[in-house]
XYZ file of C-alpha atoms in Angstrom:
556
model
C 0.097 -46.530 63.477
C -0.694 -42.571 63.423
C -2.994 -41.391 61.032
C -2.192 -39.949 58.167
C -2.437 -35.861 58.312
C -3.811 -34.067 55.412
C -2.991 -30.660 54.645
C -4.688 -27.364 52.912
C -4.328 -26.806 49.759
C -4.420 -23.451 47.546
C -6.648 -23.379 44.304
C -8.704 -25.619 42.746
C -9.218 -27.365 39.394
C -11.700 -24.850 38.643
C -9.474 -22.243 39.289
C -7.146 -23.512 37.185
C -4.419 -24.221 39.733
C -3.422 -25.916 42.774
C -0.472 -25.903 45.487
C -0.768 -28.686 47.717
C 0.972 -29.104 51.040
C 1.732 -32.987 51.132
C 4.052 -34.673 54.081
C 7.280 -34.857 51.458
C 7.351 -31.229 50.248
C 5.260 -28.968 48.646
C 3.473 -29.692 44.651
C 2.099 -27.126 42.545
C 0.023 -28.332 39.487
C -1.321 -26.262 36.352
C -4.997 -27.453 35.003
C -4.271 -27.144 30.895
C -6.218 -24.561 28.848
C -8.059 -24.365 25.566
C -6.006 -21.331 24.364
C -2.398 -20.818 23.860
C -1.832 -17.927 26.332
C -0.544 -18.044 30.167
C -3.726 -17.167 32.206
C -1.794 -16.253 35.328
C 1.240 -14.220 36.303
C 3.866 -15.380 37.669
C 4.130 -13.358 40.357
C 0.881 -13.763 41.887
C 1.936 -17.610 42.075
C 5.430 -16.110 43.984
C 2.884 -14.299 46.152
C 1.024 -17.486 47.474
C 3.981 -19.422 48.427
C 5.567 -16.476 50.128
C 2.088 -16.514 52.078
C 2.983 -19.852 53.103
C 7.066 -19.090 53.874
C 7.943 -20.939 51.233
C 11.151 -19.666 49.955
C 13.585 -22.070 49.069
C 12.055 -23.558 45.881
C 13.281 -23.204 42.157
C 11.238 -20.151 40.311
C 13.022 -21.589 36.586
C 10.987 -25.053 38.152
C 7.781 -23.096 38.776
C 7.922 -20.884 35.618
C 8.448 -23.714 33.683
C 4.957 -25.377 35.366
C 2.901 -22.402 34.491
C 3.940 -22.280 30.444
C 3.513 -25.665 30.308
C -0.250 -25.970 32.482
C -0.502 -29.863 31.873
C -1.750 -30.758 35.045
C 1.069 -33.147 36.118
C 1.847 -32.130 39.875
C 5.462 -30.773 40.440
C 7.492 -30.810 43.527
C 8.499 -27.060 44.318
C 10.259 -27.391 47.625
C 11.026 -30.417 50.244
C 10.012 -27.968 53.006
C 6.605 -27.840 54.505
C 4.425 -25.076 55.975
C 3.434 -25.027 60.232
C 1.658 -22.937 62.444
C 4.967 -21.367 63.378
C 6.335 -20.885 60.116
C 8.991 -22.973 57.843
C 9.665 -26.836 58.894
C 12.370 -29.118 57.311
C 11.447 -32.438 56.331
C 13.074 -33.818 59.368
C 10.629 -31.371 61.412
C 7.078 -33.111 59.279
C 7.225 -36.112 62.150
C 7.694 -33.689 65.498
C 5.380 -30.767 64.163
C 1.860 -30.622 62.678
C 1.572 -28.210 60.051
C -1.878 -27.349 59.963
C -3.040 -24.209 62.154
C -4.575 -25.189 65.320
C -8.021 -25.483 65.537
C -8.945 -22.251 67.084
C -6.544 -20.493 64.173
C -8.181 -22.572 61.712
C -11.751 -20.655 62.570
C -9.595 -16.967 62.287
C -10.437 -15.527 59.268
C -7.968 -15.021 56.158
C -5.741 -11.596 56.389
C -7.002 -9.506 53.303
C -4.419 -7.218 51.269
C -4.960 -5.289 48.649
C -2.722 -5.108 45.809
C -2.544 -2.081 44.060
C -0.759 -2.184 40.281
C 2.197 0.125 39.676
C -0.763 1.998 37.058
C -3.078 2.018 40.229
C -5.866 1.263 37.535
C -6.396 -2.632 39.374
C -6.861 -3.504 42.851
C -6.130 -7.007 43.632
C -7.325 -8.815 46.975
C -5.192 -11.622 48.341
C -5.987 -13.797 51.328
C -3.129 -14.277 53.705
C -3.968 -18.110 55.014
C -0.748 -17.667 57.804
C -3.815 -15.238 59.911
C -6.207 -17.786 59.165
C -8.587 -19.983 56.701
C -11.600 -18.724 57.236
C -13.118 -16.852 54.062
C -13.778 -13.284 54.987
C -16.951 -11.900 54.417
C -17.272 -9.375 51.665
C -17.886 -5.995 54.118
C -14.575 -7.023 55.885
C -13.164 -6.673 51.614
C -14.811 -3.466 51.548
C -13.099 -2.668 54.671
C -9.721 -3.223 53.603
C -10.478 -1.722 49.891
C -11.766 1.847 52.501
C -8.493 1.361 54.734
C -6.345 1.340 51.445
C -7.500 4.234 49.677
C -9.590 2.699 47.268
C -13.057 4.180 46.338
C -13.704 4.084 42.390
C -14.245 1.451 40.228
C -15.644 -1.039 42.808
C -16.641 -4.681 41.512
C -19.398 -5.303 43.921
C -20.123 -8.723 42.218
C -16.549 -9.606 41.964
C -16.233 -9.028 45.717
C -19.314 -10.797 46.749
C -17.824 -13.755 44.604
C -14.294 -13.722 45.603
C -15.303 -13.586 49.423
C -16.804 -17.432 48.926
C -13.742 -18.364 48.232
C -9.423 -17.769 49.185
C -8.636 -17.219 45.387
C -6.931 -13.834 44.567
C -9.355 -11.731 42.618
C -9.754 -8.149 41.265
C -12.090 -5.848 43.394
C -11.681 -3.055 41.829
C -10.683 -1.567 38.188
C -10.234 2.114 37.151
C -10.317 3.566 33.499
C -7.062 3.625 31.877
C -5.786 6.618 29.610
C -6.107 6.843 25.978
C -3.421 8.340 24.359
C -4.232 10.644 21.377
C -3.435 9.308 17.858
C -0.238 10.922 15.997
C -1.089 13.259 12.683
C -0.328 11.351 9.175
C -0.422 12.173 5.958
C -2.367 9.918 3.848
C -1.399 9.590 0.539
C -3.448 9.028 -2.533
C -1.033 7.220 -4.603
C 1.061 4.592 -4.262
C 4.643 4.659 -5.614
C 6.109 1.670 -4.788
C 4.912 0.259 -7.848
C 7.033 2.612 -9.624
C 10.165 0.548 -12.015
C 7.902 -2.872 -11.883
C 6.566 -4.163 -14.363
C 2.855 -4.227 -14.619
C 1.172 -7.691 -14.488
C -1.659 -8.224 -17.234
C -3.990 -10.589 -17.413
C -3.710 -14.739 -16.120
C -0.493 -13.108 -14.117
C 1.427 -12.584 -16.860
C 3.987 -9.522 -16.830
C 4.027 -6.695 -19.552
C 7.869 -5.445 -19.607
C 7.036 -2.505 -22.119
C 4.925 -1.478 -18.908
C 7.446 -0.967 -16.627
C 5.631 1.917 -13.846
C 8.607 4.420 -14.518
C 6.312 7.222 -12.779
C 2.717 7.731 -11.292
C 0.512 9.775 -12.946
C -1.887 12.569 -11.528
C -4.235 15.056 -12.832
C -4.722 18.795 -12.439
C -7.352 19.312 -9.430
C -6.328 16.032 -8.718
C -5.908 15.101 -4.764
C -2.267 14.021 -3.881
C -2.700 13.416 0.130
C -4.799 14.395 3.370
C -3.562 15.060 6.785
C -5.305 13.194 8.765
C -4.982 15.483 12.149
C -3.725 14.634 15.668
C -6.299 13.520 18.293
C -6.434 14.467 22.124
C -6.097 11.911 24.789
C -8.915 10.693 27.153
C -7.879 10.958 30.502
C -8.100 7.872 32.878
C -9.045 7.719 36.959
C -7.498 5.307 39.091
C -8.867 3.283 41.840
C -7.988 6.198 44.044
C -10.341 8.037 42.181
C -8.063 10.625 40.870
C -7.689 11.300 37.216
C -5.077 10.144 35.352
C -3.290 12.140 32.634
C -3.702 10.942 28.693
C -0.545 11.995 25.822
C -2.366 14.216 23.217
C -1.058 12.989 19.685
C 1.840 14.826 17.881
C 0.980 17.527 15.070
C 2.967 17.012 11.603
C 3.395 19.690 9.035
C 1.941 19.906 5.516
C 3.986 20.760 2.977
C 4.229 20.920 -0.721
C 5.988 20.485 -3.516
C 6.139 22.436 -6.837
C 2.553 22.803 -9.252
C 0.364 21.711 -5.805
C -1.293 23.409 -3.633
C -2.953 22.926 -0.093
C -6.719 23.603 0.104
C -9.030 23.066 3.277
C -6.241 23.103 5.480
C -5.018 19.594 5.219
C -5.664 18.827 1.220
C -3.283 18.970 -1.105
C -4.173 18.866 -4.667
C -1.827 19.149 -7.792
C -2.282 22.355 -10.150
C -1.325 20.233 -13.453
C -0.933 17.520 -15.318
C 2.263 15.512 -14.289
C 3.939 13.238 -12.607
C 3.692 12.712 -8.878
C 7.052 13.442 -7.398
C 8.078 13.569 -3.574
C 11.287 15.784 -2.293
C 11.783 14.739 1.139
C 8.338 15.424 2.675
C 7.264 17.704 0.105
C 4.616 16.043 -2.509
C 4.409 17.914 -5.826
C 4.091 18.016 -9.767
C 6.584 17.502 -12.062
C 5.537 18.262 -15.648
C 8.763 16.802 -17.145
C 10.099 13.268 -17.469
C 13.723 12.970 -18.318
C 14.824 9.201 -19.302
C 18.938 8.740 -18.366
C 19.658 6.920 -21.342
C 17.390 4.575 -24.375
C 14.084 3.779 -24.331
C 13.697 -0.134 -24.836
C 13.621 -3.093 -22.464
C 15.129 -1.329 -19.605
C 12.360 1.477 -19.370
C 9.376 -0.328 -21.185
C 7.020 2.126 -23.353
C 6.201 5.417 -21.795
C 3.197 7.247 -21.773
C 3.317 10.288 -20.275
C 1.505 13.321 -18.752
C 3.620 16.014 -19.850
C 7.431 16.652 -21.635
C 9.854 14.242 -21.916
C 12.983 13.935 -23.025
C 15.455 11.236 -23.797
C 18.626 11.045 -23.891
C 19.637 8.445 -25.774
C 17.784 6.536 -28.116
C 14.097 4.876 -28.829
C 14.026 1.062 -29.420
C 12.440 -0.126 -31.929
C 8.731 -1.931 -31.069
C 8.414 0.625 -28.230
C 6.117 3.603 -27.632
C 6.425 7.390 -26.129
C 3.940 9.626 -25.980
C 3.436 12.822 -24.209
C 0.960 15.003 -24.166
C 4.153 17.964 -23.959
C 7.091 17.908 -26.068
C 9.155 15.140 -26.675
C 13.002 15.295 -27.439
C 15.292 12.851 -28.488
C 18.668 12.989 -28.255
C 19.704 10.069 -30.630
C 17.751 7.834 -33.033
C 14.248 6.497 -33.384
C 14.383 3.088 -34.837
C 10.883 1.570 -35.799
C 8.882 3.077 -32.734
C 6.095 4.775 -32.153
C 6.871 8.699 -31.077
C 3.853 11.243 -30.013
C 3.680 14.248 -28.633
C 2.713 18.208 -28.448
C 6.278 18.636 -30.794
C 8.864 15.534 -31.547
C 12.606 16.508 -31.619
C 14.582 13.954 -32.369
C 18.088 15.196 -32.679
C 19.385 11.601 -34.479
C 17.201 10.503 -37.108
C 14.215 8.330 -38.122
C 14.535 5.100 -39.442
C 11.234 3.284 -39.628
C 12.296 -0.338 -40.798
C 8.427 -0.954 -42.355
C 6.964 -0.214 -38.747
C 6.632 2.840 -36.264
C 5.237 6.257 -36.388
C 6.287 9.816 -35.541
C 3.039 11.868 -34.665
C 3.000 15.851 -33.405
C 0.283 18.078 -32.638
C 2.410 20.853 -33.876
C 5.764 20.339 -35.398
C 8.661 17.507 -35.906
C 12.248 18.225 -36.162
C 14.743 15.677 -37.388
C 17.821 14.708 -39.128
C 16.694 12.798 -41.532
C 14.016 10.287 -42.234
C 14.272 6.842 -43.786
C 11.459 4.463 -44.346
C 9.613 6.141 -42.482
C 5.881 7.721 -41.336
C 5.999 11.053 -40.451
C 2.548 13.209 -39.619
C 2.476 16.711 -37.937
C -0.419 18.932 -37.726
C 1.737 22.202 -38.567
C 5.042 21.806 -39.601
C 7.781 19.262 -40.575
C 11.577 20.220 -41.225
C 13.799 17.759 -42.100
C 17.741 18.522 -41.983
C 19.038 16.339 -44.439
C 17.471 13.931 -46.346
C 13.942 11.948 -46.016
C 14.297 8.755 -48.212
C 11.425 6.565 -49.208
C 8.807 7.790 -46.428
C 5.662 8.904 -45.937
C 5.552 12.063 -44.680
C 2.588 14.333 -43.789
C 2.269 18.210 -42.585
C -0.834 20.313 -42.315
C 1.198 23.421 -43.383
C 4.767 22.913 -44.504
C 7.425 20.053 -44.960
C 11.088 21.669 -45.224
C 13.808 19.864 -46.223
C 16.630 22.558 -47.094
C 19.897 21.684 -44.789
C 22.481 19.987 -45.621
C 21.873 17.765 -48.900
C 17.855 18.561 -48.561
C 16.902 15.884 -50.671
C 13.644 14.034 -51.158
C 13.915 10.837 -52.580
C 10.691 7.991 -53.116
C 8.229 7.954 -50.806
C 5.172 10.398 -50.955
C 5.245 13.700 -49.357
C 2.024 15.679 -48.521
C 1.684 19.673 -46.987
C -1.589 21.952 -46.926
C 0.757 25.087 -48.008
C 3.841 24.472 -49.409
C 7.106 21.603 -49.600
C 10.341 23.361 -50.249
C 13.775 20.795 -50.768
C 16.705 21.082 -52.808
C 16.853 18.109 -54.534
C 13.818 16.198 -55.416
C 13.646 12.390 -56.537
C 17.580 11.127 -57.781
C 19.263 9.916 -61.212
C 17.693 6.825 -61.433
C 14.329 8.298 -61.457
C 12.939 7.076 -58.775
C 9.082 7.266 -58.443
C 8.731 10.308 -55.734
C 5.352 12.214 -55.425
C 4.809 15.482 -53.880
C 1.522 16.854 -52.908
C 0.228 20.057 -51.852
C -2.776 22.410 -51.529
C -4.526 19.781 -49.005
C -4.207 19.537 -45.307
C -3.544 15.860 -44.714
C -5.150 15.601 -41.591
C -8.017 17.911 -42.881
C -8.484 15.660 -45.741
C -8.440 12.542 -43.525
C -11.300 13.797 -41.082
C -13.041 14.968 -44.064
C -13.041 11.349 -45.660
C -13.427 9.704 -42.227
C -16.889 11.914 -41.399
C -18.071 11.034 -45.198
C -17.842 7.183 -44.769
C -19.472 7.412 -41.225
C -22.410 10.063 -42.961
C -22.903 7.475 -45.172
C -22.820 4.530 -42.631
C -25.158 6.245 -40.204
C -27.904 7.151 -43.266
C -28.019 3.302 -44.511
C -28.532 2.522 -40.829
C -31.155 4.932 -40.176
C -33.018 3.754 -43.818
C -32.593 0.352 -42.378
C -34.764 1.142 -38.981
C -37.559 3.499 -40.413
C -38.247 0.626 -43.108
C -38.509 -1.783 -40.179
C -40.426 -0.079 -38.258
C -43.142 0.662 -41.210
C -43.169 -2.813 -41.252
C -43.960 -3.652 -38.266
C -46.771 -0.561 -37.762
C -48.808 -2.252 -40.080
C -48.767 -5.539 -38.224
C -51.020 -6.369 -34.283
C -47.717 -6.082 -32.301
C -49.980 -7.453 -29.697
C -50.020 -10.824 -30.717
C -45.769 -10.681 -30.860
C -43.282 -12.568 -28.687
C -42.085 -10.508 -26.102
C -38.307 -10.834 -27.520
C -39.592 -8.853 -30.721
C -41.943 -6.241 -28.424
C -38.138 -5.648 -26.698
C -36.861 -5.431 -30.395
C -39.178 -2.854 -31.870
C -39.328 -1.069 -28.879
C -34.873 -0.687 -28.924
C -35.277 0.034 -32.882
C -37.552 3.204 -32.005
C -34.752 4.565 -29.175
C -32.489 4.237 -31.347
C -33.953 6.227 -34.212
C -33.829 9.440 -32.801
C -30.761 10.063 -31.266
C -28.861 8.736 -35.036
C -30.856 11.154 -36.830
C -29.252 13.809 -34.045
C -25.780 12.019 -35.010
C -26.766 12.606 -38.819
C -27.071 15.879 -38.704
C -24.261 16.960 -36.277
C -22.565 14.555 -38.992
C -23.761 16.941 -41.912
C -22.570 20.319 -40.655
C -19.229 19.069 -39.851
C -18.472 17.970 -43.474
C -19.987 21.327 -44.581
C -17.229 22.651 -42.149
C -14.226 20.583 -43.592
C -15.545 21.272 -47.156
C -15.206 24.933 -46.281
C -11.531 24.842 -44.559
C -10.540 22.576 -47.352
C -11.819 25.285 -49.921
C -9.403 27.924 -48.902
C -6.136 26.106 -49.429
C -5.947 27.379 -52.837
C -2.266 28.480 -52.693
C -0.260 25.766 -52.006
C 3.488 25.372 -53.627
C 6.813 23.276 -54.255
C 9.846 25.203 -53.972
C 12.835 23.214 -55.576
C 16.282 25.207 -55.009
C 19.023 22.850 -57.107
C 16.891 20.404 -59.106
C 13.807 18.054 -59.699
C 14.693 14.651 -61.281
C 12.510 12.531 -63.605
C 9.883 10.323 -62.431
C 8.815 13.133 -59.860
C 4.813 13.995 -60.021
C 3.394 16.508 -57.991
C -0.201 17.695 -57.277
C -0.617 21.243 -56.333
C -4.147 22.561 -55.066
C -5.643 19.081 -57.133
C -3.983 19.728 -60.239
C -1.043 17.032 -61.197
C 2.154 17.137 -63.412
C 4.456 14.297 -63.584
C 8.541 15.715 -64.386
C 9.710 14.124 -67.695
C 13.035 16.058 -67.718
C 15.070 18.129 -65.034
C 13.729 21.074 -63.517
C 15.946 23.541 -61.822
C 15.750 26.209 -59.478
C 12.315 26.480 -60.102
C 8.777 27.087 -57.997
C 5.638 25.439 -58.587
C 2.117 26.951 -58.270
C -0.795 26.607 -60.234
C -2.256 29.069 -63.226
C -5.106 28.341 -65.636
C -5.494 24.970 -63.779
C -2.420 23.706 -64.670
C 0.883 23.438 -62.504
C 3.214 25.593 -63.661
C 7.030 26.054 -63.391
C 8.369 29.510 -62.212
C 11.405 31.066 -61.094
C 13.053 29.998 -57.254
């Protein structure tokens, strides 16, 4: 019986693959790998059987092998490899595959693979010239012959010539391309019409993110400028050429500015608006429509303006003007000026608050403060309202009825209080908000001269006593009493000269007056400059100022 014949093989389990030349075709196996990518290309496995002349094998067969690398041998072809070239099975009993034994001491043909890039050079052995490992100057050779001269692996080759596995002898330095410009924004405003999420992940619906907020001097965005490429060099050792990155313009918006080139900043206070690729300010927020569930509260940098109406149990301030194009039903309104073109109804809840003035047409249950002036079209009924210089109700009906009604310099109406004598009180001669701060500094006065009594008795105390032999807790607790003596004393008398202050802007309002065109109704009192009278009987067309410390009744 003839012996069996064993043939080469190609790889190894330490290279992670193996083709194997058996008597019934040829097998190609793939070791398995710890990681989930495919350690070799398929074409360099295409390039070892086309080495061999084998052609006629399934490449869906031997893709399929290298994805799935779990070392089960598969049969690629039925054909076997000869000395002279491609055998059919029938051929495996006549011919003897292996090289003879003089080829089988030629050494391996070397060629060098060069990538499409021409940043790798690959060596593959050709095992049809031979199976003898070349020695690494006969690689060198071949990497001279092809052009090759930069980025030489010495210990790659001196490696790779112990053995017929492909390997790469030489690597150049790729390209890299420059990075693009971008503008990096400061602000984010995709958050904008969400609701904002509070605490334990709940959501706040009166928060709904209509706009984003920025400061003046603020910064809005940064260009963040293009970079230049680094040129590469191939393995021929010439360079190769890097993409510098593209340039992007920088342009603004209205009320912002660019500074240092590639900063822009916004000039005011305002909302953040963008126009295409234009970031700017826009001092003005215009609601289509009410205020309520659909928009949440709105606090605002700037004007706004509504045009429909305010919910009731929702909020809008501004530090600009804020108009109103309907009604304000039990919310809370603030701003530079509040024009509400609808009137106020308060419902026991909600406030109307203006630096300046407040314009409505009419007020009902409501509270009503303004630092300056307060005109009324029609009719306030049974509210509080409050102006640091004048409340004007002369329109239309202009009647005051109930409710208590309060101006530094004068209130002027044509009807005050009603027929059934309804208990309506008018006061003048004191700024409301002047009087407020003037109380509010007085309590605190107080407040901060009991506190300071409090310390400089302790401490007296405790100078008469060894504070050596004290805890450490009350060392800590004498020593925090005497920091804190000094800088409430400072408090005190800051505290002093501005009630001095208020005392003196309260003295001058001496000429306040009611102006009454039609008629005053019993059960009105008034105060004017601190003197009261309380209306008995009508009162007509009449003006009220104060003589001889009493409130007297003079012509319109």
């Amino acid at each position: 019986m003839e012996e069996e014949k064993h043939y080469p093989a190609v790889g190894s389990e330490k290279a992670g693959y193996l083709f194997e030349f058996r008597p019934d075709g040829v097998y190609f196996t793939v070791c398995p790998t710890t990681g989930s990518s495919i350690l070799y290309e398929l074409s360099d496995m295409r390039q070892i059987l086309a080495d061999y002349g084998v052609d006629d094998y399934d490449i869906l067969t031997l893709a399929k092998t290298v994805r799935k690398a779990d070392g089960v041998p598969v049969k690629l072809s039925s054909r076997v490899v000869s000395s002279d070239g491609i055998a059919s099975e029938a051929e495996v009993n006549n011919k003897a595959i292996l090289p003879t034994h003089d080829a089988a001491e030629e050494y391996a043909g070397i060629d060098v693979d060069v990538s499409r890039d021409k940043i790798t050079a690959t060596i593959r052995f050709d095992l049809k010239k031979g199976t003898r490992c070349p020695t690494a100057d006969m690689v060198r050779q071949a990497l001279k012959e092809k052009g090759v001269v930069y980025g030489i692996d010495e210990a790659a080759i001196e490696k790779g010539a112990q053995s017929l596995d492909s390997f790469v002898a030489a690597r150049g330095v790729a390209p890299v391309n420059g990075a693009d410009a971008h503008i990096e924004k400061k602000y984010d405003l995709s958050y904008k019409g969400r609701p904002r999420i509070i605490e334990s992940d709940r959501v706040d619906y009166k928060d709904m993110n209509l706009f984003v907020l920025a400061k003046a001097g603020q910064l809005l965005a940064e260009r963040i400028p293009q970079t230049h490429g680094q040129e590469g060099k191939d393995v021929f050792g010439f360079p190769v050429p890097a993409r510098n990155g593209k340039p992007i313009p920088l342009t603004v918006g209205k009320n912002a500015e660019i500074r240092e080139e590639n900063k822009i900043y916004a000039l005011i206070d305002g909302q953040i608006v963008e126009d295409g690729k234009r970031i700017g300010i826009d001092p003005h927020l215009s609601i289509s429509g009410s205020v309520g569930v659909g928009t949440g509260n709105i606090d605002f940098v700037g004007s706004v303006q509504v045009s429909g109406n305010i919910d009731a149990g929702f909020v809008v301030k501004a530090t600009g003007d804020v108009e109103v194009s309907g009604f304000v039903s039990g919310a809370d309104v603030e701003g530079r000026n509040v024009f509400i073109s609808g009137g106020i109804t308060g419902q026991g809840r909600g406030k109307i608050t203006a630096k300046e003035d407040v314009r409505a047409a009419f007020a009902e249950n409501a509270l009503v403060e303004a630092g300056r002036d307060i005109y009324i079209a029609d009719a306030v009924l049974h509210s509080t309202i409050k102006a640091g210089k004048k409340v004007v109700v002369e329109d239309r009906r202009g009647l005051i009825t109930g409710g208590y009604i309060a101006a530094g310099e004068e209130i002027r109406a044509k009807v005050v209080g009603n027929q059934a004598f309804v208990v309506t009180k008018l006061v003048v001669g004191v700024n409301p908000a002047l009087s407020q701060r003037y109380q509010q500094a007085c309590r605190e006065y107080k407040e901060d001269k009991q506190r300071l009594s409090q310390i400089t008795q302790m401490l007296n105390t405790f100078s008469k006593i060894d504070t050596s032999r004290l805890p450490e807790n009350r060392i800590a607790q004498i020593a925090a009493l005497t920091r804190s003596q000094f800088p409430l004393a400072g408090k005190i008398k800051r505290e002093e000269k501005l009630i001095e202050e208020l005392q003196e802007e309260l003295g001058k309002m001496e000429d306040g007056k009611i102006r009454v065109a039609d008629i005053i109704y019993p059960g009105v009192s008034v105060s004017v400059n601190s003197i009261k009278r309380s209306f008995q009987t009508e009162a007509r067309g009449c003006t009220l100022t104060v003589q001889d410390d009493e409130v007297t009744i003079g012509p319109y």
